[in-house]
């Protein structure tokens, strides 16, 4: 049984940092593309950052470029999202995804998210002004 569990969300002031973690079990983590999505109240779900094996080819949505860094530790079956210089507009529920398809990271983040294999339950990030 596959489980995807996020952690690390919380309340932070604008300009601060948070690191989200996502641990996946019940699968061979190395074989999966991974990513982070977010959804704020009343807004569409958005692909924030996705990667396959190398962070060098990672995708970032424009609003987080230069502030967020995605990484993975396959030995720990864990995905990370380092979020720096946080802004109130980053406030959202953040979801981790893992997906077996061999597709570019940008497609994982911007394609039909109904096609994504597994989702976590989400972790709330709130940035106060």
mmCIF file with all atom_site columns, C-alpha atoms in Angstrom:
data_model
loop_
_atom_site.group_PDB
_atom_site.id
_atom_site.type_symbol
_atom_site.label_atom_id
_atom_site.label_alt_id
_atom_site.label_comp_id
_atom_site.label_asym_id
_atom_site.label_entity_id
_atom_site.label_seq_id
_atom_site.pdbx_PDB_ins_code
_atom_site.Cartn_x
_atom_site.Cartn_y
_atom_site.Cartn_z
_atom_site.occupancy
_atom_site.B_iso_or_equiv
_atom_site.pdbx_formal_charge
_atom_site.auth_seq_id
_atom_site.auth_comp_id
_atom_site.auth_asym_id
_atom_site.auth_atom_id
_atom_site.pdbx_PDB_model_num
ATOM 1   C CA . UNK A 1 1   ? 0.000   0.000  0.000   1.00 0.00 ? 1   UNK A CA 1
ATOM 2   C CA . UNK A 1 2   ? 1.435   3.343  -1.076  1.00 0.00 ? 2   UNK A CA 1
ATOM 3   C CA . UNK A 1 3   ? 1.505   6.141  1.458   1.00 0.00 ? 3   UNK A CA 1
ATOM 4   C CA . UNK A 1 4   ? 2.602   9.720  0.875   1.00 0.00 ? 4   UNK A CA 1
ATOM 5   C CA . UNK A 1 5   ? 2.915   11.917 3.939   1.00 0.00 ? 5   UNK A CA 1
ATOM 6   C CA . UNK A 1 6   ? 3.863   15.593 4.078   1.00 0.00 ? 6   UNK A CA 1
ATOM 7   C CA . UNK A 1 7   ? 5.164   17.539 7.040   1.00 0.00 ? 7   UNK A CA 1
ATOM 8   C CA . UNK A 1 8   ? 6.783   20.862 7.834   1.00 0.00 ? 8   UNK A CA 1
ATOM 9   C CA . UNK A 1 9   ? 3.995   23.318 7.227   1.00 0.00 ? 9   UNK A CA 1
ATOM 10  C CA . UNK A 1 10  ? 3.112   26.044 9.679   1.00 0.00 ? 10  UNK A CA 1
ATOM 11  C CA . UNK A 1 11  ? 2.719   29.743 10.300  1.00 0.00 ? 11  UNK A CA 1
ATOM 12  C CA . UNK A 1 12  ? 5.580   32.039 9.346   1.00 0.00 ? 12  UNK A CA 1
ATOM 13  C CA . UNK A 1 13  ? 6.025   35.767 8.883   1.00 0.00 ? 13  UNK A CA 1
ATOM 14  C CA . UNK A 1 14  ? 6.606   37.244 5.446   1.00 0.00 ? 14  UNK A CA 1
ATOM 15  C CA . UNK A 1 15  ? 10.264  36.968 4.528   1.00 0.00 ? 15  UNK A CA 1
ATOM 16  C CA . UNK A 1 16  ? 10.728  33.821 6.566   1.00 0.00 ? 16  UNK A CA 1
ATOM 17  C CA . UNK A 1 17  ? 11.519  30.264 5.523   1.00 0.00 ? 17  UNK A CA 1
ATOM 18  C CA . UNK A 1 18  ? 10.017  26.814 5.849   1.00 0.00 ? 18  UNK A CA 1
ATOM 19  C CA . UNK A 1 19  ? 11.108  23.393 4.658   1.00 0.00 ? 19  UNK A CA 1
ATOM 20  C CA . UNK A 1 20  ? 8.456   20.922 3.662   1.00 0.00 ? 20  UNK A CA 1
ATOM 21  C CA . UNK A 1 21  ? 9.173   17.209 3.671   1.00 0.00 ? 21  UNK A CA 1
ATOM 22  C CA . UNK A 1 22  ? 7.336   14.345 2.026   1.00 0.00 ? 22  UNK A CA 1
ATOM 23  C CA . UNK A 1 23  ? 8.006   10.696 2.725   1.00 0.00 ? 23  UNK A CA 1
ATOM 24  C CA . UNK A 1 24  ? 6.675   7.984  0.430   1.00 0.00 ? 24  UNK A CA 1
ATOM 25  C CA . UNK A 1 25  ? 6.395   4.310  1.321   1.00 0.00 ? 25  UNK A CA 1
ATOM 26  C CA . UNK A 1 26  ? 5.171   1.191  -0.430  1.00 0.00 ? 26  UNK A CA 1
ATOM 27  C CA . UNK A 1 27  ? 6.959   1.986  -3.689  1.00 0.00 ? 27  UNK A CA 1
ATOM 28  C CA . UNK A 1 28  ? 10.433  2.158  -5.201  1.00 0.00 ? 28  UNK A CA 1
ATOM 29  C CA . UNK A 1 29  ? 10.926  5.868  -4.706  1.00 0.00 ? 29  UNK A CA 1
ATOM 30  C CA . UNK A 1 30  ? 13.811  6.157  -7.193  1.00 0.00 ? 30  UNK A CA 1
ATOM 31  C CA . UNK A 1 31  ? 11.468  5.169  -10.041 1.00 0.00 ? 31  UNK A CA 1
ATOM 32  C CA . UNK A 1 32  ? 9.059   8.025  -9.483  1.00 0.00 ? 32  UNK A CA 1
ATOM 33  C CA . UNK A 1 33  ? 8.836   11.612 -10.525 1.00 0.00 ? 33  UNK A CA 1
ATOM 34  C CA . UNK A 1 34  ? 7.927   13.854 -7.617  1.00 0.00 ? 34  UNK A CA 1
ATOM 35  C CA . UNK A 1 35  ? 6.558   17.288 -7.026  1.00 0.00 ? 35  UNK A CA 1
ATOM 36  C CA . UNK A 1 36  ? 4.713   19.838 -4.955  1.00 0.00 ? 36  UNK A CA 1
ATOM 37  C CA . UNK A 1 37  ? 1.331   21.368 -5.688  1.00 0.00 ? 37  UNK A CA 1
ATOM 38  C CA . UNK A 1 38  ? -0.567  23.979 -3.739  1.00 0.00 ? 38  UNK A CA 1
ATOM 39  C CA . UNK A 1 39  ? -4.101  25.208 -3.484  1.00 0.00 ? 39  UNK A CA 1
ATOM 40  C CA . UNK A 1 40  ? -5.308  28.364 -1.805  1.00 0.00 ? 40  UNK A CA 1
ATOM 41  C CA . UNK A 1 41  ? -8.964  28.913 -0.886  1.00 0.00 ? 41  UNK A CA 1
ATOM 42  C CA . UNK A 1 42  ? -10.970 29.881 -3.948  1.00 0.00 ? 42  UNK A CA 1
ATOM 43  C CA . UNK A 1 43  ? -8.062  29.272 -6.325  1.00 0.00 ? 43  UNK A CA 1
ATOM 44  C CA . UNK A 1 44  ? -7.073  26.574 -8.778  1.00 0.00 ? 44  UNK A CA 1
ATOM 45  C CA . UNK A 1 45  ? -4.597  23.909 -7.749  1.00 0.00 ? 45  UNK A CA 1
ATOM 46  C CA . UNK A 1 46  ? -1.141  24.876 -8.987  1.00 0.00 ? 46  UNK A CA 1
ATOM 47  C CA . UNK A 1 47  ? 2.002   22.900 -9.695  1.00 0.00 ? 47  UNK A CA 1
ATOM 48  C CA . UNK A 1 48  ? 4.730   24.618 -7.682  1.00 0.00 ? 48  UNK A CA 1
ATOM 49  C CA . UNK A 1 49  ? 7.779   22.506 -8.436  1.00 0.00 ? 49  UNK A CA 1
ATOM 50  C CA . UNK A 1 50  ? 8.428   19.082 -9.912  1.00 0.00 ? 50  UNK A CA 1
ATOM 51  C CA . UNK A 1 51  ? 11.448  16.947 -10.674 1.00 0.00 ? 51  UNK A CA 1
ATOM 52  C CA . UNK A 1 52  ? 12.450  13.538 -11.829 1.00 0.00 ? 52  UNK A CA 1
ATOM 53  C CA . UNK A 1 53  ? 15.922  12.279 -10.972 1.00 0.00 ? 53  UNK A CA 1
ATOM 54  C CA . UNK A 1 54  ? 17.860  15.524 -11.139 1.00 0.00 ? 54  UNK A CA 1
ATOM 55  C CA . UNK A 1 55  ? 17.013  18.854 -9.577  1.00 0.00 ? 55  UNK A CA 1
ATOM 56  C CA . UNK A 1 56  ? 18.971  20.432 -12.434 1.00 0.00 ? 56  UNK A CA 1
ATOM 57  C CA . UNK A 1 57  ? 15.964  19.795 -14.668 1.00 0.00 ? 57  UNK A CA 1
ATOM 58  C CA . UNK A 1 58  ? 13.366  20.746 -12.113 1.00 0.00 ? 58  UNK A CA 1
ATOM 59  C CA . UNK A 1 59  ? 10.341  22.813 -12.996 1.00 0.00 ? 59  UNK A CA 1
ATOM 60  C CA . UNK A 1 60  ? 9.295   25.833 -10.932 1.00 0.00 ? 60  UNK A CA 1
ATOM 61  C CA . UNK A 1 61  ? 6.255   27.955 -11.426 1.00 0.00 ? 61  UNK A CA 1
ATOM 62  C CA . UNK A 1 62  ? 7.255   31.545 -12.156 1.00 0.00 ? 62  UNK A CA 1
ATOM 63  C CA . UNK A 1 63  ? 6.089   32.984 -8.852  1.00 0.00 ? 63  UNK A CA 1
ATOM 64  C CA . UNK A 1 64  ? 8.521   30.842 -6.817  1.00 0.00 ? 64  UNK A CA 1
ATOM 65  C CA . UNK A 1 65  ? 11.604  30.881 -9.020  1.00 0.00 ? 65  UNK A CA 1
ATOM 66  C CA . UNK A 1 66  ? 14.650  32.011 -7.080  1.00 0.00 ? 66  UNK A CA 1
ATOM 67  C CA . UNK A 1 67  ? 12.889  31.459 -3.733  1.00 0.00 ? 67  UNK A CA 1
ATOM 68  C CA . UNK A 1 68  ? 11.970  27.757 -3.570  1.00 0.00 ? 68  UNK A CA 1
ATOM 69  C CA . UNK A 1 69  ? 14.278  24.773 -4.026  1.00 0.00 ? 69  UNK A CA 1
ATOM 70  C CA . UNK A 1 70  ? 13.126  21.221 -4.624  1.00 0.00 ? 70  UNK A CA 1
ATOM 71  C CA . UNK A 1 71  ? 15.314  18.253 -3.733  1.00 0.00 ? 71  UNK A CA 1
ATOM 72  C CA . UNK A 1 72  ? 15.033  14.564 -2.995  1.00 0.00 ? 72  UNK A CA 1
ATOM 73  C CA . UNK A 1 73  ? 16.896  11.997 -0.916  1.00 0.00 ? 73  UNK A CA 1
ATOM 74  C CA . UNK A 1 74  ? 16.221  8.602  -2.459  1.00 0.00 ? 74  UNK A CA 1
ATOM 75  C CA . UNK A 1 75  ? 17.956  6.783  0.404   1.00 0.00 ? 75  UNK A CA 1
ATOM 76  C CA . UNK A 1 76  ? 15.305  8.223  2.732   1.00 0.00 ? 76  UNK A CA 1
ATOM 77  C CA . UNK A 1 77  ? 12.383  8.043  0.266   1.00 0.00 ? 77  UNK A CA 1
ATOM 78  C CA . UNK A 1 78  ? 11.928  11.731 0.949   1.00 0.00 ? 78  UNK A CA 1
ATOM 79  C CA . UNK A 1 79  ? 11.187  14.834 -1.085  1.00 0.00 ? 79  UNK A CA 1
ATOM 80  C CA . UNK A 1 80  ? 11.842  18.355 0.169   1.00 0.00 ? 80  UNK A CA 1
ATOM 81  C CA . UNK A 1 81  ? 10.766  21.860 -0.679  1.00 0.00 ? 81  UNK A CA 1
ATOM 82  C CA . UNK A 1 82  ? 12.883  24.615 0.805   1.00 0.00 ? 82  UNK A CA 1
ATOM 83  C CA . UNK A 1 83  ? 10.816  27.803 0.770   1.00 0.00 ? 83  UNK A CA 1
ATOM 84  C CA . UNK A 1 84  ? 12.621  31.093 1.329   1.00 0.00 ? 84  UNK A CA 1
ATOM 85  C CA . UNK A 1 85  ? 11.523  34.720 1.247   1.00 0.00 ? 85  UNK A CA 1
ATOM 86  C CA . UNK A 1 86  ? 7.964   33.639 1.804   1.00 0.00 ? 86  UNK A CA 1
ATOM 87  C CA . UNK A 1 87  ? 5.144   35.952 0.826   1.00 0.00 ? 87  UNK A CA 1
ATOM 88  C CA . UNK A 1 88  ? 1.512   36.094 1.974   1.00 0.00 ? 88  UNK A CA 1
ATOM 89  C CA . UNK A 1 89  ? 0.484   34.904 -1.494  1.00 0.00 ? 89  UNK A CA 1
ATOM 90  C CA . UNK A 1 90  ? 2.338   31.642 -0.825  1.00 0.00 ? 90  UNK A CA 1
ATOM 91  C CA . UNK A 1 91  ? -0.323  30.792 1.742   1.00 0.00 ? 91  UNK A CA 1
ATOM 92  C CA . UNK A 1 92  ? -1.954  27.539 0.674   1.00 0.00 ? 92  UNK A CA 1
ATOM 93  C CA . UNK A 1 93  ? -2.323  23.847 1.359   1.00 0.00 ? 93  UNK A CA 1
ATOM 94  C CA . UNK A 1 94  ? 0.755   22.163 -0.092  1.00 0.00 ? 94  UNK A CA 1
ATOM 95  C CA . UNK A 1 95  ? 0.511   18.663 -1.517  1.00 0.00 ? 95  UNK A CA 1
ATOM 96  C CA . UNK A 1 96  ? 3.240   16.198 -2.404  1.00 0.00 ? 96  UNK A CA 1
ATOM 97  C CA . UNK A 1 97  ? 2.838   13.982 -5.456  1.00 0.00 ? 97  UNK A CA 1
ATOM 98  C CA . UNK A 1 98  ? 4.653   10.932 -6.782  1.00 0.00 ? 98  UNK A CA 1
ATOM 99  C CA . UNK A 1 99  ? 4.139   9.609  -10.279 1.00 0.00 ? 99  UNK A CA 1
ATOM 100 C CA . UNK A 1 100 ? 5.499   6.645  -12.223 1.00 0.00 ? 100 UNK A CA 1
ATOM 101 C CA . UNK A 1 101 ? 5.127   8.097  -15.740 1.00 0.00 ? 101 UNK A CA 1
ATOM 102 C CA . UNK A 1 102 ? 8.259   8.954  -17.664 1.00 0.00 ? 102 UNK A CA 1
ATOM 103 C CA . UNK A 1 103 ? 7.401   12.557 -18.456 1.00 0.00 ? 103 UNK A CA 1
ATOM 104 C CA . UNK A 1 104 ? 9.249   15.861 -18.149 1.00 0.00 ? 104 UNK A CA 1
ATOM 105 C CA . UNK A 1 105 ? 9.013   17.601 -14.827 1.00 0.00 ? 105 UNK A CA 1
ATOM 106 C CA . UNK A 1 106 ? 7.159   20.508 -16.415 1.00 0.00 ? 106 UNK A CA 1
ATOM 107 C CA . UNK A 1 107 ? 4.475   18.143 -17.713 1.00 0.00 ? 107 UNK A CA 1
ATOM 108 C CA . UNK A 1 108 ? 4.102   16.590 -14.278 1.00 0.00 ? 108 UNK A CA 1
ATOM 109 C CA . UNK A 1 109 ? 3.521   20.021 -12.794 1.00 0.00 ? 109 UNK A CA 1
ATOM 110 C CA . UNK A 1 110 ? 1.358   21.573 -15.509 1.00 0.00 ? 110 UNK A CA 1
ATOM 111 C CA . UNK A 1 111 ? -0.504  18.615 -17.015 1.00 0.00 ? 111 UNK A CA 1
ATOM 112 C CA . UNK A 1 112 ? -3.791  17.101 -15.946 1.00 0.00 ? 112 UNK A CA 1
ATOM 113 C CA . UNK A 1 113 ? -3.362  16.453 -12.252 1.00 0.00 ? 113 UNK A CA 1
ATOM 114 C CA . UNK A 1 114 ? -6.081  13.798 -12.370 1.00 0.00 ? 114 UNK A CA 1
ATOM 115 C CA . UNK A 1 115 ? -3.449  11.648 -14.094 1.00 0.00 ? 115 UNK A CA 1
ATOM 116 C CA . UNK A 1 116 ? -0.997  11.887 -11.194 1.00 0.00 ? 116 UNK A CA 1
ATOM 117 C CA . UNK A 1 117 ? -0.430  8.626  -9.399  1.00 0.00 ? 117 UNK A CA 1
ATOM 118 C CA . UNK A 1 118 ? -0.346  9.444  -5.711  1.00 0.00 ? 118 UNK A CA 1
ATOM 119 C CA . UNK A 1 119 ? -1.090  12.470 -3.560  1.00 0.00 ? 119 UNK A CA 1
ATOM 120 C CA . UNK A 1 120 ? -0.370  13.222 0.055   1.00 0.00 ? 120 UNK A CA 1
ATOM 121 C CA . UNK A 1 121 ? -2.967  14.610 2.407   1.00 0.00 ? 121 UNK A CA 1
ATOM 122 C CA . UNK A 1 122 ? -1.455  18.096 2.405   1.00 0.00 ? 122 UNK A CA 1
ATOM 123 C CA . UNK A 1 123 ? 0.286   20.393 4.849   1.00 0.00 ? 123 UNK A CA 1
ATOM 124 C CA . UNK A 1 124 ? -0.862  23.960 5.492   1.00 0.00 ? 124 UNK A CA 1
ATOM 125 C CA . UNK A 1 125 ? 1.488   26.872 4.962   1.00 0.00 ? 125 UNK A CA 1
ATOM 126 C CA . UNK A 1 126 ? 0.342   30.269 6.225   1.00 0.00 ? 126 UNK A CA 1
ATOM 127 C CA . UNK A 1 127 ? 2.429   33.386 5.682   1.00 0.00 ? 127 UNK A CA 1
ATOM 128 C CA . UNK A 1 128 ? 1.458   36.446 7.680   1.00 0.00 ? 128 UNK A CA 1
ATOM 129 C CA . UNK A 1 129 ? 2.169   39.979 6.497   1.00 0.00 ? 129 UNK A CA 1
#
